Amino acid sequence: MQELIKDSIMKHLANPSNIDVPLEALDDSAVIDDIVFTTDSHTVQPLFFPGGDIGSLSVCGTVNDISVMGAQPIALSLGFIIEEGFSIEDLDKILESIGKMSTEAGVPVVTGDTKVVEKGALQQLVTNTSGIGKRTELLDNNIFEVQRHREFNEKWLKDSNLRPGDKIIVSGYIGDHGIALLSFREGYGFESEVQSDIWPLNKMIALALKGGGVVAMKDPTRGGLANTLHEWAGKSKFGIKIDEDKIPIREGVQSACEMLGIDALNIGNEGKVVIGVVKEKAEDVLKIIKTTNEGKFAEIIGEVREDMTGVAMVTSVGGLRLVDAPAGDPVPRIC
Ligand code: MG
């Protein structure tokens, strides 16, 4: 996927230099003149799964990608491509959950498009959601707070903003979404204990910004926590060291991973955020997000380091393990 994006897609789409966060940055959203803009397509199978459906996914993925730039999401577009003969009842259920999530997030769907294609042209239904967000005073105040503690010349919370000493927070249990979906799809039965974590994070993120000192945020979707940390380390050009004992993982996810021979760090999440914060403010931000339902299991899991590159983890038994960037997708079509 990385090669496809870099070698085949991006080479035709060079951005002008006045774009604040351009396509080439490969961040969660682009920024043009203080407008934050992103798009996401959804091909999840099955369409309904424990804890959510393609509708909730369509809203939350886009709301979260805008929010992690430090912006307030304000509006969404919604595109449907539907296979001829698709059940109207199922479409109604999907739209009901889109309406519910959009209300929960406070971000309306303001434009859309629907196409029907002939039977067999695609599997049931796919969606595309784009979204826009805007800069608020919350982000400005958060950045002032960062600047009280270290040099910081950025206007947005980009992947490349981390510096040695910054602490890394994860907002809760990792791996829930991917394991719930995989288990349900393949009939392993773990979904009785593990449900998808799909949720719009804009409200919790606004609280974290209010706490101040946040330098970067990312939702660990495809490729999971390992991929997020690798993107941060690579773009920031520093290493990241995490502590295995601090990473929140549910027992059900842990046992599913052991049984299936996959690493929970590589599993996609849809209701979690990873937060980089100056060390002086890390405990404050942690405390604030722990007051929310979506962030009550948050932990400080590690820090940015000058003396290494890549991502390494201090294991429960005290060893040091290199965390590889996920080579392939251990759980395809989960978003
Ligand atoms: Mg993202």
Coordinates of N, CA, C and O in Angstrom, one line a residue, residues 42-187:
H42 N -14.7 3.4 2.8 CA -14.9 2.3 3.8 C -15.4 1.1 3.0 O -16.4 1.2 2.3
T43 N -14.7 0.0 3.2 CA -15.0 -1.3 2.4 C -15.1 -2.4 3.4 O -14.9 -3.6 3.0
V44 N -15.4 -2.1 4.7 CA -15.5 -3.2 5.7 C -16.4 -4.3 5.3 O -17.5 -4.1 4.7
Q45 N -16.0 -5.5 5.7 CA -16.9 -6.7 5.6 C -16.8 -7.6 6.8 O -15.7 -7.8 7.3
P46 N -17.9 -8.0 7.4 CA -19.3 -7.7 7.0 C -19.6 -6.3 7.3 O -18.9 -5.6 8.1
L47 N -20.8 -5.8 6.8 CA -21.2 -4.4 7.0 C -21.6 -4.1 8.5 O -21.5 -3.0 8.9
F48 N -22.1 -5.2 9.1 CA -22.6 -5.1 10.5 C -21.7 -6.0 11.4 O -21.5 -7.2 11.0
F49 N -21.2 -5.5 12.5 CA -20.3 -6.3 13.3 C -20.4 -5.9 14.8 O -21.0 -4.8 15.1
P50 N -19.9 -6.7 15.7 CA -20.1 -6.3 17.2 C -19.5 -4.9 17.5 O -18.3 -4.7 17.4
G51 N -20.4 -4.0 17.9 CA -20.0 -2.7 18.3 C -20.1 -1.6 17.3 O -19.8 -0.5 17.5
G52 N -20.5 -2.0 16.0 CA -20.7 -1.0 15.0 C -21.1 -1.5 13.7 O -21.4 -2.7 13.5
D53 N -21.0 -0.7 12.7 CA -21.3 -1.0 11.3 C -20.6 0.0 10.4 O -20.0 0.9 10.8
I54 N -20.8 -0.2 9.1 CA -20.1 0.6 8.1 C -20.5 2.1 8.3 O -19.8 3.0 7.9
G55 N -21.7 2.3 8.8 CA -22.2 3.7 9.0 C -21.5 4.4 10.1 O -21.0 5.5 9.9
S56 N -21.3 3.8 11.3 CA -20.6 4.4 12.4 C -19.1 4.6 12.0 O -18.5 5.7 12.3
L57 N -18.6 3.7 11.3 CA -17.2 3.8 10.8 C -17.0 5.0 9.9 O -16.0 5.7 10.0
S58 N -18.0 5.2 9.0 CA -17.9 6.3 8.0 C -17.8 7.7 8.7 O -17.1 8.5 8.3
V59 N -18.6 7.8 9.8 CA -18.6 9.1 10.5 C -17.3 9.3 11.3 O -16.6 10.3 11.3
C60 N -17.0 8.2 12.1 CA -16.0 8.4 13.2 C -14.6 8.5 12.5 O -13.8 9.3 13.0
G61 N -14.3 7.7 11.5 CA -13.0 7.7 10.9 C -12.7 9.1 10.4 O -11.5 9.6 10.7
T62 N -13.6 9.8 9.8 CA -13.3 11.2 9.3 C -13.3 12.2 10.4 O -12.4 13.1 10.4
V63 N -14.2 12.2 11.3 CA -14.2 13.1 12.4 C -12.9 13.0 13.2 O -12.3 14.0 13.5
N64 N -12.4 11.8 13.4 CA -11.2 11.6 14.1 C -10.0 12.0 13.4 O -9.0 12.6 14.0
D65 N -9.9 11.8 12.1 CA -8.8 12.3 11.3 C -8.7 13.8 11.3 O -7.6 14.3 11.2
I66 N -9.8 14.5 11.3 CA -9.7 16.0 11.4 C -9.3 16.4 12.8 O -8.5 17.3 13.0
S67 N -9.9 15.7 13.8 CA -9.6 16.1 15.2 C -8.2 16.0 15.6 O -7.7 16.8 16.4
V68 N -7.5 14.9 15.1 CA -6.1 14.7 15.5 C -5.2 15.7 15.0 O -4.0 15.8 15.4
M69 N -5.6 16.6 14.0 CA -4.7 17.7 13.5 C -4.8 18.8 14.5 O -4.1 19.8 14.4
G70 N -5.7 18.8 15.5 CA -5.9 19.8 16.4 C -7.1 20.7 16.0 O -7.3 21.8 16.6
A71 N -7.9 20.3 15.0 CA -9.0 21.2 14.5 C -10.3 20.7 15.0 O -10.4 19.6 15.5
Q72 N -11.3 21.6 14.9 CA -12.7 21.2 15.2 C -13.4 20.8 13.9 O -13.5 21.6 13.0
P73 N -13.8 19.5 13.9 CA -14.6 19.1 12.7 C -15.9 19.8 12.6 O -16.6 19.9 13.6
I74 N -16.3 20.3 11.4 CA -17.5 21.0 11.3 C -18.5 20.5 10.4 O -19.7 20.7 10.5
A75 N -18.1 19.7 9.3 CA -19.1 19.2 8.4 C -18.6 18.0 7.6 O -17.3 17.9 7.5
L76 N -19.5 17.1 7.2 CA -19.1 15.9 6.5 C -19.8 15.8 5.2 O -21.0 16.3 5.0
S77 N -19.2 15.1 4.2 CA -19.9 14.7 3.0 C -20.0 13.2 3.1 O -19.2 12.5 3.8
L78 N -21.0 12.6 2.4 CA -21.3 11.2 2.5 C -21.6 10.6 1.1 O -22.6 11.0 0.5
G79 N -20.8 9.7 0.6 CA -21.0 9.1 -0.7 C -21.3 7.6 -0.5 O -20.6 6.9 0.3
F80 N -22.3 7.1 -1.2 CA -22.7 5.7 -1.2 C -22.5 5.1 -2.6 O -23.0 5.8 -3.5
I81 N -21.9 4.0 -2.7 CA -22.0 3.2 -4.0 C -22.6 1.9 -3.6 O -22.1 1.2 -2.7
I82 N -23.8 1.6 -4.1 CA -24.6 0.5 -3.7 C -24.8 -0.5 -4.8 O -25.1 -0.1 -5.9
E83 N -24.6 -1.8 -4.5 CA -24.9 -2.8 -5.5 C -26.4 -3.0 -5.6 O -27.2 -3.0 -4.7
E84 N -26.8 -3.1 -6.9 CA -28.2 -3.3 -7.2 C -28.8 -4.4 -6.4 O -28.2 -5.5 -6.3
G85 N -30.0 -4.3 -5.8 CA -30.6 -5.3 -5.0 C -30.3 -5.3 -3.5 O -30.8 -6.1 -2.8
F86 N -29.5 -4.3 -3.1 CA -29.1 -4.2 -1.7 C -30.3 -3.9 -0.9 O -31.2 -3.1 -1.3
S87 N -30.4 -4.6 0.3 CA -31.7 -4.4 1.1 C -31.9 -3.0 1.7 O -31.0 -2.4 2.3
I88 N -33.1 -2.5 1.5 CA -33.5 -1.2 1.9 C -33.4 -1.1 3.5 O -33.1 -0.1 4.1
E89 N -33.8 -2.3 4.1 CA -33.8 -2.3 5.6 C -32.4 -2.1 6.1 O -32.1 -1.4 7.1
D90 N -31.4 -2.8 5.4 CA -30.0 -2.7 5.9 C -29.5 -1.2 5.6 O -28.8 -0.7 6.4
L91 N -29.9 -0.7 4.5 CA -29.5 0.7 4.2 C -30.0 1.6 5.3 O -29.3 2.6 5.7
D92 N -31.3 1.4 5.7 CA -31.9 2.2 6.7 C -31.1 2.1 8.0 O -30.9 3.1 8.7
K93 N -30.7 0.9 8.4 CA -29.9 0.7 9.6 C -28.6 1.4 9.6 O -28.2 2.0 10.6
I94 N -28.0 1.4 8.4 CA -26.7 2.0 8.3 C -26.8 3.5 8.4 O -26.1 4.2 9.1
L95 N -27.9 4.1 7.8 CA -28.1 5.5 7.9 C -28.5 5.9 9.3 O -28.2 7.0 9.7
E96 N -29.3 5.1 10.0 CA -29.6 5.4 11.4 C -28.3 5.5 12.2 O -28.2 6.4 13.0
S97 N -27.4 4.6 12.0 CA -26.2 4.7 12.8 C -25.3 5.9 12.3 O -24.6 6.5 13.2
I98 N -25.4 6.3 11.1 CA -24.7 7.5 10.6 C -25.3 8.7 11.3 O -24.6 9.6 11.9
G99 N -26.6 8.8 11.4 CA -27.3 9.9 12.0 C -27.0 9.9 13.5 O -26.7 11.0 14.1
K100 N -26.9 8.8 14.2 CA -26.6 8.7 15.6 C -25.2 9.2 15.9 O -25.0 10.0 16.8
M101 N -24.2 8.7 15.1 CA -22.8 9.1 15.4 C -22.6 10.6 15.0 O -21.8 11.3 15.7
S102 N -23.3 11.1 14.0 CA -23.1 12.5 13.6 C -23.7 13.4 14.7 O -23.1 14.4 15.0
T103 N -24.8 13.0 15.3 CA -25.4 13.7 16.4 C -24.4 13.7 17.6 O -24.2 14.7 18.3
E104 N -23.9 12.5 17.9 CA -23.0 12.3 19.0 C -21.8 13.2 18.9 O -21.3 13.9 19.8
A105 N -21.2 13.3 17.7 CA -20.0 14.1 17.4 C -20.4 15.6 17.3 O -19.5 16.4 17.5
G106 N -21.6 15.9 17.0 CA -22.0 17.3 16.7 C -21.5 17.7 15.4 O -21.2 18.9 15.2
V107 N -21.3 16.8 14.4 CA -20.8 17.2 13.1 C -21.8 16.7 12.0 O -21.9 15.5 11.8
P108 N -22.5 17.6 11.4 CA -23.6 17.2 10.4 C -23.1 16.7 9.1 O -22.0 17.2 8.6
V109 N -23.8 15.8 8.4 CA -23.6 15.5 7.0 C -24.3 16.6 6.2 O -25.5 16.7 6.3
V110 N -23.5 17.4 5.4 CA -24.2 18.5 4.7 C -24.2 18.3 3.2 O -24.9 19.1 2.5
T111 N -23.6 17.3 2.7 CA -23.7 17.0 1.3 C -23.4 15.6 1.0 O -22.8 14.9 1.9
G112 N -23.9 15.0 -0.1 CA -23.7 13.6 -0.4 C -23.9 13.2 -1.8 O -24.3 14.1 -2.6
D113 N -23.8 11.9 -2.0 CA -24.0 11.4 -3.4 C -24.3 9.9 -3.3 O -23.8 9.2 -2.4
T114 N -25.2 9.5 -4.1 CA -25.6 8.0 -4.1 C -25.5 7.5 -5.5 O -26.1 8.1 -6.4
K115 N -24.8 6.4 -5.7 CA -24.8 5.7 -7.0 C -25.2 4.3 -6.8 O -24.8 3.6 -5.8
V116 N -26.0 3.7 -7.8 CA -26.3 2.3 -7.7 C -25.6 1.6 -8.9 O -25.7 2.2 -10.0
V117 N -24.8 0.6 -8.7 CA -24.2 -0.1 -9.8 C -24.8 -1.5 -10.0 O -25.4 -2.1 -9.0
E118 N -24.5 -2.2 -11.1 CA -25.2 -3.4 -11.4 C -24.7 -4.6 -10.5 O -23.6 -4.5 -9.9
K119 N -25.5 -5.6 -10.3 CA -25.2 -6.7 -9.4 C -23.9 -7.3 -9.8 O -23.6 -7.5 -11.0
G120 N -23.0 -7.5 -8.8 CA -21.8 -8.2 -9.1 C -20.6 -7.2 -9.3 O -19.5 -7.5 -9.3
A121 N -21.0 -5.9 -9.5 CA -20.0 -4.9 -9.8 C -19.2 -4.5 -8.5 O -18.0 -4.1 -8.5
L122 N -19.8 -4.7 -7.3 CA -19.1 -4.6 -6.1 C -19.9 -5.4 -5.0 O -21.0 -5.8 -5.2
Q123 N -19.2 -5.6 -3.9 CA -19.8 -6.4 -2.8 C -20.7 -5.5 -1.9 O -20.2 -4.7 -1.1
Q124 N -22.0 -5.6 -2.1 CA -23.0 -4.9 -1.3 C -23.0 -3.4 -1.3 O -23.8 -2.8 -2.0
L125 N -22.0 -2.8 -0.6 CA -22.0 -1.3 -0.5 C -20.7 -0.8 0.0 O -20.0 -1.4 0.8
V126 N -20.2 0.3 -0.6 CA -19.0 1.0 0.0 C -19.4 2.4 0.2 O -20.3 3.0 -0.4
T127 N -18.7 3.1 1.1 CA -19.0 4.5 1.4 C -17.7 5.3 1.3 O -16.6 4.8 1.3
N128 N -17.9 6.6 1.1 CA -16.8 7.5 1.2 C -17.3 8.8 2.0 O -18.4 9.3 1.8
T129 N -16.5 9.2 3.0 CA -16.8 10.3 3.8 C -15.7 11.3 3.7 O -14.5 11.0 3.9
S130 N -15.9 12.6 3.4 CA -15.0 13.6 3.5 C -15.4 14.5 4.6 O -16.6 14.5 5.0
G131 N -14.5 15.3 5.1 CA -14.8 16.2 6.2 C -14.0 17.4 6.2 O -12.8 17.4 5.7
I132 N -14.5 18.5 6.7 CA -13.7 19.7 6.9 C -13.7 20.1 8.4 O -14.7 19.8 9.1
G133 N -12.7 20.8 8.8 CA -12.6 21.3 10.1 C -11.9 22.6 10.1 O -11.4 23.1 9.1
K134 N -12.0 23.3 11.3 CA -11.4 24.6 11.3 C -10.6 24.8 12.6 O -10.7 24.1 13.6
R135 N -9.7 25.8 12.5 CA -8.9 26.1 13.7 C -9.7 26.8 14.8 O -10.6 27.6 14.5
T136 N -9.4 26.5 16.0 CA -10.1 27.2 17.1 C -9.0 27.7 18.1 O -7.9 27.4 18.0
E137 N -9.5 28.5 19.0 CA -8.7 29.1 20.1 C -8.0 28.0 20.9 O -7.0 28.2 21.5
L138 N -8.8 26.9 21.1 CA -8.2 25.8 21.8 C -6.9 25.3 21.4 O -6.0 25.1 22.2
L139 N -6.7 25.2 20.0 CA -5.4 24.8 19.5 C -4.4 25.9 19.7 O -3.2 25.6 20.1
D140 N -4.7 27.2 19.5 CA -3.8 28.3 19.8 C -3.3 28.2 21.2 O -2.1 28.3 21.5
N141 N -4.2 28.1 22.1 CA -3.8 28.1 23.6 C -3.0 26.8 23.9 O -2.0 26.9 24.7
N142 N -3.3 25.7 23.3 CA -2.5 24.5 23.5 C -1.1 24.7 23.0 O -0.1 24.3 23.7
I143 N -0.9 25.4 21.8 CA 0.4 25.6 21.3 C 1.2 26.6 22.2 O 2.4 26.4 22.4
F144 N 0.5 27.7 22.7 CA 1.2 28.6 23.7 C 1.7 27.8 24.8 O 2.9 28.0 25.3
E145 N 1.0 26.8 25.3 CA 1.4 26.0 26.4 C 2.6 25.2 26.0 O 3.6 25.0 26.8
V146 N 2.6 24.6 24.8 CA 3.8 23.8 24.4 C 5.0 24.8 24.4 O 6.1 24.4 24.9
Q147 N 4.8 26.0 23.9 CA 6.0 26.9 23.8 C 6.5 27.4 25.1 O 7.6 27.9 25.2
R148 N 5.7 27.3 26.2 CA 6.2 27.6 27.5 C 7.3 26.6 27.9 O 8.1 26.8 28.8
H149 N 7.3 25.4 27.3 CA 8.2 24.3 27.8 C 9.3 24.0 26.8 O 10.3 23.5 27.2
R150 N 9.0 24.2 25.5 CA 10.1 23.9 24.5 C 9.9 24.7 23.2 O 8.8 25.2 23.0
E151 N 10.9 24.7 22.4 CA 10.8 25.4 21.1 C 9.7 24.7 20.2 O 9.7 23.4 20.2
F152 N 8.8 25.4 19.6 CA 7.8 24.8 18.8 C 7.3 25.8 17.8 O 6.7 26.9 18.2
N153 N 7.5 25.6 16.5 CA 7.2 26.6 15.5 C 6.1 26.1 14.6 O 6.0 26.6 13.4
E154 N 5.3 25.2 15.0 CA 4.3 24.6 14.2 C 2.9 25.2 14.5 O 2.6 25.6 15.6
K155 N 2.0 25.2 13.4 CA 0.7 25.7 13.6 C -0.3 24.5 13.8 O -1.5 24.8 14.2
W156 N 0.1 23.3 13.5 CA -0.8 22.2 13.5 C -0.1 21.0 14.2 O 1.1 20.9 14.3
L157 N -0.9 20.0 14.6 CA -0.4 18.8 15.3 C 0.0 17.8 14.3 O -0.7 16.8 14.1
K158 N 1.2 18.0 13.7 CA 1.6 17.1 12.6 C 2.4 15.9 13.1 O 3.0 15.9 14.2
D159 N 2.5 14.8 12.3 CA 3.3 13.6 12.7 C 4.7 13.9 13.0 O 5.4 13.2 13.7
S160 N 5.3 15.0 12.3 CA 6.7 15.3 12.4 C 7.1 16.1 13.6 O 8.2 16.5 13.8
N161 N 6.1 16.4 14.5 CA 6.3 17.4 15.6 C 7.0 16.9 16.8 O 7.3 17.6 17.7
L162 N 7.2 15.6 16.9 CA 7.8 15.0 18.2 C 9.2 15.3 18.4 O 10.0 15.3 17.4
R163 N 9.6 15.6 19.6 CA 11.0 15.8 20.0 C 11.4 15.0 21.2 O 10.5 14.7 22.0
P164 N 12.7 14.7 21.4 CA 13.1 14.0 22.6 C 12.6 14.5 23.9 O 12.6 15.7 24.1
G165 N 12.1 13.6 24.7 CA 11.5 14.0 26.0 C 10.0 14.0 26.0 O 9.4 13.8 27.0
D166 N 9.4 14.2 24.8 CA 7.9 14.2 24.7 C 7.4 12.8 25.2 O 8.0 11.8 24.9
K167 N 6.3 12.9 25.9 CA 5.7 11.6 26.4 C 4.6 11.2 25.4 O 3.9 12.0 24.7
I168 N 4.4 9.8 25.4 CA 3.4 9.3 24.5 C 2.2 8.7 25.4 O 2.5 7.8 26.2
I169 N 1.0 9.1 25.1 CA -0.2 8.6 25.8 C -1.0 7.8 24.8 O -1.2 8.3 23.6
V170 N -1.6 6.7 25.2 CA -2.6 6.0 24.4 C -3.9 6.1 25.2 O -3.9 5.9 26.4
S171 N -5.0 6.4 24.5 CA -6.2 6.8 25.2 C -7.1 5.6 25.8 O -8.1 5.8 26.4
G172 N -6.6 4.3 25.5 CA -7.3 3.2 26.1 C -6.9 1.9 25.4 O -5.9 1.8 24.7
Y173 N -7.7 0.8 25.7 CA -7.4 -0.5 25.2 C -7.2 -0.6 23.7 O -8.0 -0.1 22.9
I174 N -6.1 -1.2 23.3 CA -5.8 -1.3 21.8 C -6.2 -2.7 21.3 O -6.3 -3.7 22.0
G175 N -6.5 -2.7 20.0 CA -6.8 -3.9 19.3 C -8.3 -4.4 19.3 O -8.6 -5.3 18.6
D176 N -9.1 -3.6 20.0 CA -10.5 -4.1 20.1 C -11.2 -4.2 18.7 O -11.9 -5.2 18.4
H177 N -11.1 -3.1 17.9 CA -11.9 -3.1 16.7 C -11.5 -4.3 15.7 O -12.3 -5.0 15.3
G178 N -10.2 -4.4 15.5 CA -9.7 -5.4 14.6 C -10.0 -6.8 15.1 O -10.5 -7.7 14.3
I179 N -9.9 -7.1 16.4 CA -10.1 -8.4 16.9 C -11.6 -8.7 16.9 O -12.0 -9.8 16.5
A180 N -12.5 -7.7 17.2 CA -13.9 -8.0 17.2 C -14.4 -8.3 15.8 O -15.1 -9.3 15.6
L181 N -13.8 -7.6 14.8 CA -14.2 -7.9 13.4 C -13.7 -9.2 12.9 O -14.5 -10.0 12.3
L182 N -12.5 -9.4 13.1 CA -11.9 -10.7 12.7 C -12.6 -11.9 13.3 O -12.9 -12.9 12.6
S183 N -12.8 -11.8 14.6 CA -13.4 -12.9 15.3 C -14.8 -13.2 14.9 O -15.2 -14.3 14.6
F184 N -15.6 -12.1 14.7 CA -16.9 -12.3 14.2 C -17.0 -12.8 12.8 O -17.8 -13.7 12.5
R185 N -16.1 -12.3 11.9 CA -16.1 -12.7 10.5 C -15.7 -14.2 10.4 O -16.3 -14.9 9.6
E186 N -14.7 -14.6 11.2 CA -14.2 -16.0 11.0 C -14.8 -17.0 12.0 O -14.5 -18.1 12.0
G187 N -15.7 -16.5 12.9 CA -16.4 -17.4 13.8 C -15.5 -17.9 15.0 O -15.7 -19.0 15.4

